[in-house]
Short mmCIF file of C-alpha atoms and ligand atoms in Angstrom, two decimals:
data_model
loop_
_atom_site.label_atom_id
_atom_site.label_comp_id
_atom_site.label_asym_id
_atom_site.label_seq_id
_atom_site.Cartn_x
_atom_site.Cartn_y
_atom_site.Cartn_z
CA MET D 710 -22.76 -30.65 6.22
CA GLU D 711 -20.37 -31.28 8.91
CA LYS D 712 -21.03 -29.52 12.27
CA LEU D 713 -19.37 -26.16 12.48
CA ILE D 714 -16.00 -25.82 14.17
CA ILE D 715 -15.44 -22.35 15.72
CA THR D 716 -11.99 -21.22 16.73
CA ALA D 717 -11.52 -18.37 18.96
CA ALA D 718 -8.30 -16.38 18.33
CA ILE D 719 -8.57 -14.65 21.57
CA THR D 720 -5.25 -12.67 21.91
CA GLY D 721 -2.73 -12.69 18.99
CA ALA D 722 0.68 -11.03 19.06
CA GLU D 723 -0.23 -7.56 17.61
CA VAL D 724 -3.29 -6.14 19.41
CA THR D 725 -2.59 -4.07 22.44
CA ARG D 726 -4.65 -3.35 25.65
CA GLU D 727 -4.66 0.24 24.60
CA GLN D 728 -6.43 -0.60 21.40
CA GLN D 729 -8.57 -3.23 23.06
CA PRO D 730 -9.19 -3.25 26.77
CA ASN D 731 -11.04 -6.61 26.50
CA LEU D 732 -7.80 -8.30 25.36
CA PRO D 733 -6.70 -11.24 27.58
CA ILE D 734 -3.01 -11.17 28.27
CA THR D 735 -1.91 -13.21 31.56
CA PRO D 736 -2.26 -17.03 31.63
CA ASP D 737 -5.19 -16.65 34.03
CA GLU D 738 -7.09 -14.11 31.84
CA ILE D 739 -6.32 -16.32 28.71
CA ALA D 740 -7.71 -19.35 30.41
CA GLU D 741 -10.74 -17.57 31.68
CA GLU D 742 -11.43 -16.30 28.27
CA ALA D 743 -10.85 -19.51 26.66
CA PHE D 744 -13.41 -20.98 28.97
CA ARG D 745 -16.06 -18.12 28.19
CA CYS D 746 -15.62 -18.87 24.48
CA PHE D 747 -16.06 -22.53 25.23
CA LEU D 748 -19.33 -21.96 26.89
CA ALA D 749 -20.42 -19.63 24.03
CA GLY D 750 -19.53 -22.51 21.41
CA ALA D 751 -16.01 -22.47 20.36
CA SER D 752 -14.26 -25.91 20.10
CA ILE D 753 -10.76 -24.70 19.47
CA VAL D 754 -8.79 -21.76 21.10
CA HIS D 755 -5.92 -20.34 19.32
CA ILE D 756 -3.39 -19.16 21.65
CA HIS D 757 -0.46 -16.38 21.63
CA ALA D 758 1.43 -16.04 24.90
CA ARG D 759 2.26 -12.63 26.42
CA LYS D 760 4.56 -11.46 29.13
CA SER D 761 2.81 -9.66 32.02
CA ASP D 762 3.59 -6.32 30.35
CA GLY D 763 1.70 -7.41 27.12
CA THR D 764 4.74 -8.19 24.93
CA PRO D 765 4.39 -11.29 22.82
CA THR D 766 6.45 -14.24 24.02
CA GLN D 767 7.00 -17.76 22.71
CA ASP D 768 8.28 -18.97 26.00
CA MET D 769 7.21 -22.64 26.38
CA GLU D 770 6.73 -22.37 30.10
CA VAL D 771 4.05 -19.50 29.50
CA TYR D 772 2.33 -21.63 26.96
CA ARG D 773 2.43 -24.57 29.27
CA GLU D 774 0.79 -22.55 32.14
CA ILE D 775 -1.90 -21.41 29.68
CA LYS D 776 -2.50 -24.70 28.59
CA GLU D 777 -2.75 -26.44 32.01
CA LYS D 778 -5.04 -23.61 33.26
CA ILE D 779 -7.44 -24.12 30.20
CA GLU D 780 -7.41 -27.95 30.54
CA ARG D 781 -8.40 -27.46 34.27
CA LYS D 782 -11.55 -25.74 33.11
CA CYS D 783 -12.83 -27.43 29.98
CA ASN D 784 -12.06 -29.82 27.01
CA ILE D 785 -11.65 -27.11 24.40
CA ILE D 786 -8.80 -27.86 21.69
CA VAL D 787 -5.68 -25.73 22.69
CA GLN D 788 -3.97 -24.56 19.46
CA PRO D 789 -0.76 -22.68 20.11
CA SER D 790 0.93 -20.39 17.58
CA THR D 791 4.02 -21.20 15.95
CA GLY D 792 3.76 -17.87 14.00
CA GLY D 793 4.50 -15.66 17.10
CA ALA D 794 5.22 -12.13 16.24
CA VAL D 795 7.17 -11.02 13.11
CA TRP D 796 10.23 -10.50 15.03
CA HIS D 797 10.46 -13.83 16.88
CA SER D 798 13.26 -16.23 15.69
CA ILE D 799 12.63 -19.79 14.59
CA GLU D 800 13.92 -20.97 17.96
CA GLU D 801 11.39 -18.98 19.79
CA ARG D 802 8.56 -19.72 17.42
CA ILE D 803 9.00 -23.58 17.70
CA GLN D 804 8.91 -23.56 21.65
CA PRO D 805 5.12 -24.06 21.97
CA LEU D 806 5.55 -27.48 20.16
CA TYR D 807 7.59 -28.82 23.04
CA ILE D 808 4.56 -28.83 25.27
CA ASN D 809 2.74 -31.49 22.93
CA PRO D 810 -0.35 -29.60 22.05
CA GLU D 811 -3.06 -31.47 20.13
CA MET D 812 -2.72 -28.90 17.38
CA ALA D 813 -0.46 -26.02 16.36
CA THR D 814 -0.35 -23.45 13.51
CA LEU D 815 2.00 -24.11 10.56
CA SER D 816 2.46 -21.05 8.17
CA THR D 817 3.46 -22.40 4.80
CA GLY D 818 4.89 -19.27 3.09
CA THR D 819 6.30 -15.83 3.47
CA CYS D 820 4.03 -12.68 2.90
CA ASN D 821 3.63 -9.07 3.81
CA PHE D 822 1.99 -8.60 7.12
CA GLY D 823 0.82 -5.12 7.47
CA ASN D 824 3.75 -2.99 7.25
CA ASP D 825 6.04 -5.92 8.09
CA ILE D 826 7.20 -9.31 6.62
CA PHE D 827 5.96 -12.54 8.20
CA ALA D 828 8.89 -14.77 7.14
CA ASN D 829 8.37 -18.56 6.63
CA PRO D 830 11.24 -19.77 4.47
CA GLN D 831 11.39 -23.59 3.53
CA GLU D 832 13.75 -24.14 6.44
CA TYR D 833 11.02 -22.78 8.92
CA MET D 834 8.22 -24.83 7.31
CA GLU D 835 10.19 -28.03 7.33
CA LYS D 836 11.38 -27.67 10.84
CA PHE D 837 8.04 -26.95 12.35
CA ALA D 838 6.49 -29.59 10.24
CA MET D 839 9.01 -32.22 11.28
CA GLU D 840 8.55 -31.38 14.81
CA MET D 841 4.66 -31.77 14.67
CA LYS D 842 5.16 -35.02 12.81
CA ASN D 843 7.43 -36.39 15.53
CA ARG D 844 5.17 -35.36 18.31
CA GLY D 845 1.74 -36.22 16.76
CA ILE D 846 0.56 -32.56 16.60
CA LYS D 847 -2.10 -31.78 14.12
CA PRO D 848 -0.92 -28.82 12.03
CA GLU D 849 -3.45 -26.04 11.10
CA ILE D 850 -2.07 -24.79 7.85
CA GLU D 851 -2.05 -21.01 7.71
CA VAL D 852 -2.70 -19.81 4.20
CA PHE D 853 -2.29 -15.99 3.75
CA GLU D 854 -1.65 -16.18 0.06
CA ARG D 855 -2.68 -18.62 -2.80
CA GLY D 856 0.84 -20.15 -3.39
CA MET D 857 1.18 -21.39 0.40
CA ILE D 858 -1.42 -24.16 -0.47
CA GLU D 859 1.19 -25.45 -3.00
CA ASN D 860 4.00 -25.17 -0.44
CA ALA D 861 1.82 -27.37 2.06
CA LEU D 862 1.18 -29.95 -0.79
CA ARG D 863 4.96 -30.16 -1.27
CA LEU D 864 5.30 -30.84 2.44
CA VAL D 865 3.09 -33.66 2.05
CA LYS D 866 5.01 -35.05 -0.90
CA LYS D 867 8.04 -34.79 1.38
CA GLY D 868 6.32 -36.87 4.16
CA LEU D 869 6.45 -34.07 6.62
CA ILE D 870 2.62 -33.59 6.87
CA SER D 871 -0.13 -36.16 6.39
CA PRO D 872 -3.57 -35.91 4.80
CA PRO D 873 -6.30 -35.25 5.58
CA LEU D 874 -5.04 -31.57 5.79
CA HIS D 875 -6.55 -28.81 7.77
CA PHE D 876 -6.32 -25.20 6.45
CA ASP D 877 -6.98 -21.83 7.88
CA PHE D 878 -7.47 -19.19 5.06
CA VAL D 879 -6.38 -15.77 6.72
CA MET D 880 -8.21 -13.25 4.55
CA GLY D 881 -8.18 -9.49 4.33
CA LEU D 882 -4.77 -8.84 5.99
CA LYS D 883 -3.03 -5.74 4.60
CA GLY D 884 -0.29 -7.05 2.22
CA ALA D 885 -1.88 -10.45 1.64
CA ILE D 886 -4.91 -12.05 -0.12
CA PRO D 887 -7.89 -9.84 -0.04
CA ALA D 888 -11.18 -11.11 1.73
CA THR D 889 -13.63 -11.64 -1.23
CA ILE D 890 -16.01 -14.49 -2.01
CA GLU D 891 -14.18 -15.14 -5.22
CA ASN D 892 -10.92 -15.55 -3.37
CA LEU D 893 -12.47 -17.92 -0.87
CA VAL D 894 -14.00 -20.12 -3.52
CA HIS D 895 -10.61 -20.09 -5.33
CA LEU D 896 -8.65 -21.11 -2.15
CA LYS D 897 -11.27 -23.91 -1.23
CA ASN D 898 -11.05 -25.39 -4.73
CA ALA D 899 -7.44 -25.42 -4.66
CA ILE D 900 -7.10 -27.71 -1.50
CA PRO D 901 -7.41 -31.57 -1.49
CA SER D 902 -11.13 -32.70 -1.47
CA ASP D 903 -10.62 -34.55 1.75
CA ALA D 904 -9.02 -31.55 3.49
CA THR D 905 -11.02 -29.46 6.01
CA TRP D 906 -10.90 -25.55 6.06
CA THR D 907 -11.70 -22.60 8.23
CA VAL D 908 -11.47 -18.88 7.50
CA ALA D 909 -10.19 -16.04 9.54
CA GLY D 910 -11.45 -12.81 8.06
CA ILE D 911 -9.49 -9.78 9.26
CA GLY D 912 -11.12 -6.58 10.61
CA PRO D 913 -14.39 -5.88 8.97
CA ALA D 914 -14.02 -9.06 6.88
CA GLN D 915 -14.67 -11.34 9.95
CA LEU D 916 -18.46 -11.42 9.75
CA PRO D 917 -19.04 -11.70 5.92
CA MET D 918 -16.19 -14.28 5.54
CA ALA D 919 -17.78 -16.15 8.53
CA ALA D 920 -21.09 -16.30 6.88
CA HIS D 921 -19.64 -17.54 3.56
CA ALA D 922 -17.79 -20.33 5.32
CA ILE D 923 -20.90 -21.40 7.20
CA LEU D 924 -22.79 -21.69 3.98
CA MET D 925 -19.88 -23.29 1.97
CA GLY D 926 -19.39 -26.09 4.57
CA GLY D 927 -16.07 -24.59 5.92
CA HIS D 928 -15.30 -23.54 9.49
CA VAL D 929 -14.92 -20.18 11.25
CA ARG D 930 -12.32 -18.51 13.20
CA VAL D 931 -13.14 -15.19 14.99
CA GLY D 932 -11.65 -13.22 17.85
CA LEU D 933 -9.72 -10.21 18.84
CA GLU D 934 -6.42 -11.31 17.32
CA ASP D 935 -8.04 -10.73 13.86
CA ASN D 936 -10.63 -8.12 14.66
CA ILE D 937 -11.24 -5.87 17.53
CA TYR D 938 -14.60 -4.49 16.60
CA PHE D 939 -18.09 -5.97 17.02
CA SER D 940 -19.44 -3.39 14.53
CA LYS D 941 -18.29 -0.30 13.28
CA GLY D 942 -16.83 1.78 16.21
CA GLU D 943 -17.96 -0.58 18.81
CA LEU D 944 -15.23 -2.81 20.50
CA ALA D 945 -15.83 -6.66 20.67
CA THR D 946 -15.15 -9.15 23.15
CA ASN D 947 -14.04 -12.66 22.01
CA GLU D 948 -17.15 -14.14 23.71
CA ARG D 949 -19.59 -12.04 21.81
CA LEU D 950 -17.76 -12.60 18.38
CA VAL D 951 -18.18 -16.25 19.13
CA GLU D 952 -21.79 -15.95 20.23
CA ARG D 953 -22.63 -14.08 17.02
CA VAL D 954 -21.27 -16.95 14.69
CA VAL D 955 -23.33 -19.39 16.77
CA THR D 956 -26.47 -17.36 16.18
CA LEU D 957 -25.67 -17.01 12.55
CA ALA D 958 -25.06 -20.74 12.20
CA GLY D 959 -28.49 -21.52 13.84
CA ILE D 960 -30.17 -18.99 11.49
CA LEU D 961 -28.40 -20.86 8.50
CA GLY D 962 -28.98 -24.37 9.77
CA ARG D 963 -25.65 -25.23 10.71
CA GLU D 964 -25.08 -27.15 14.06
CA ILE D 965 -22.05 -26.21 16.32
CA ALA D 966 -19.32 -28.95 17.02
CA THR D 967 -18.36 -29.66 20.53
CA PRO D 968 -14.62 -29.93 21.10
CA ASP D 969 -14.93 -33.79 20.93
CA GLU D 970 -17.04 -33.62 17.82
CA ALA D 971 -14.17 -31.26 16.32
CA ARG D 972 -11.56 -33.72 17.32
CA LYS D 973 -13.39 -36.37 15.06
CA ILE D 974 -13.78 -33.90 12.24
CA LEU D 975 -10.16 -33.11 12.22
CA HIS D 976 -8.79 -36.42 12.89
CA LEU D 977 -7.02 -35.55 15.87
N1 KMH I 2355 1.29 -12.88 14.52
C1 KMH I 2355 1.61 -13.33 13.04
C2 KMH I 2355 2.92 -12.71 12.84
C3 KMH I 2355 -0.01 -17.94 13.68
O1 KMH I 2355 -0.45 -17.68 14.75
O2 KMH I 2355 0.59 -19.00 13.27
C4 KMH I 2355 1.54 -14.88 12.69
C5 KMH I 2355 0.28 -15.52 13.21
C6 KMH I 2355 0.18 -16.83 12.60
O3 KMH I 2355 -0.52 -15.00 14.03
ZN1 ZN I 2356 -2.08 -16.39 15.51
#
């Protein structure tokens, strides 16, 4: 099996400091946290920017500051979000692409998102995909529901994204695909054979989905964006969540990819 790529999704747009005191918010905090996760074994850091009061922002200058601060510390792959928060406009969401990251997320469909709607109509997908293509940014295709794989394959047919594709299966979010091993097998079997994939289990699904992915040859995303607990009632830190995946992978005989090894696996 390929070495295991661990993505640390360290902030997100939804979790608050009140819910999770360990959540990094400022560019300095996010950069420090990315470095800690790098030292723990993560090769990608998935980034959402926040204003100093904690409000999610898609301001490219905040993303630029975060990216530069991380790059001064280590060579982890910086992967900004084009998802933002559910209330961000398309003009806001696209902004992190203007700082030319190596990778960025690309959600290929609309779904319920907790009690909200995460809107990704065709126009959004094509606009984000075109911008990524023009700038040579590798999309991580965010799949919250099965049909989003077909939407991604249609973008391939239109020449907006190019194989080999890389998918992130986000599983267990209220309103979207449940986190079961049957669903994970179904999603894995639906993507092209040359594609790579990772899984982001939400909440209590994070650990079991990570274990399945390690055994199935996929990759793993963990972090406070998706799950604030280490175990029932015990708050996590991003670093501990990454360390646990490293330990699990070691027990199951899967080596961990460095950022440069991840770059090769993902054809960055
Ligand atoms: N915060 C969600 C509405 C992404 O980063 O691309 C969208 C999200 C996906 O987190
Ligand atoms: Zn995100």
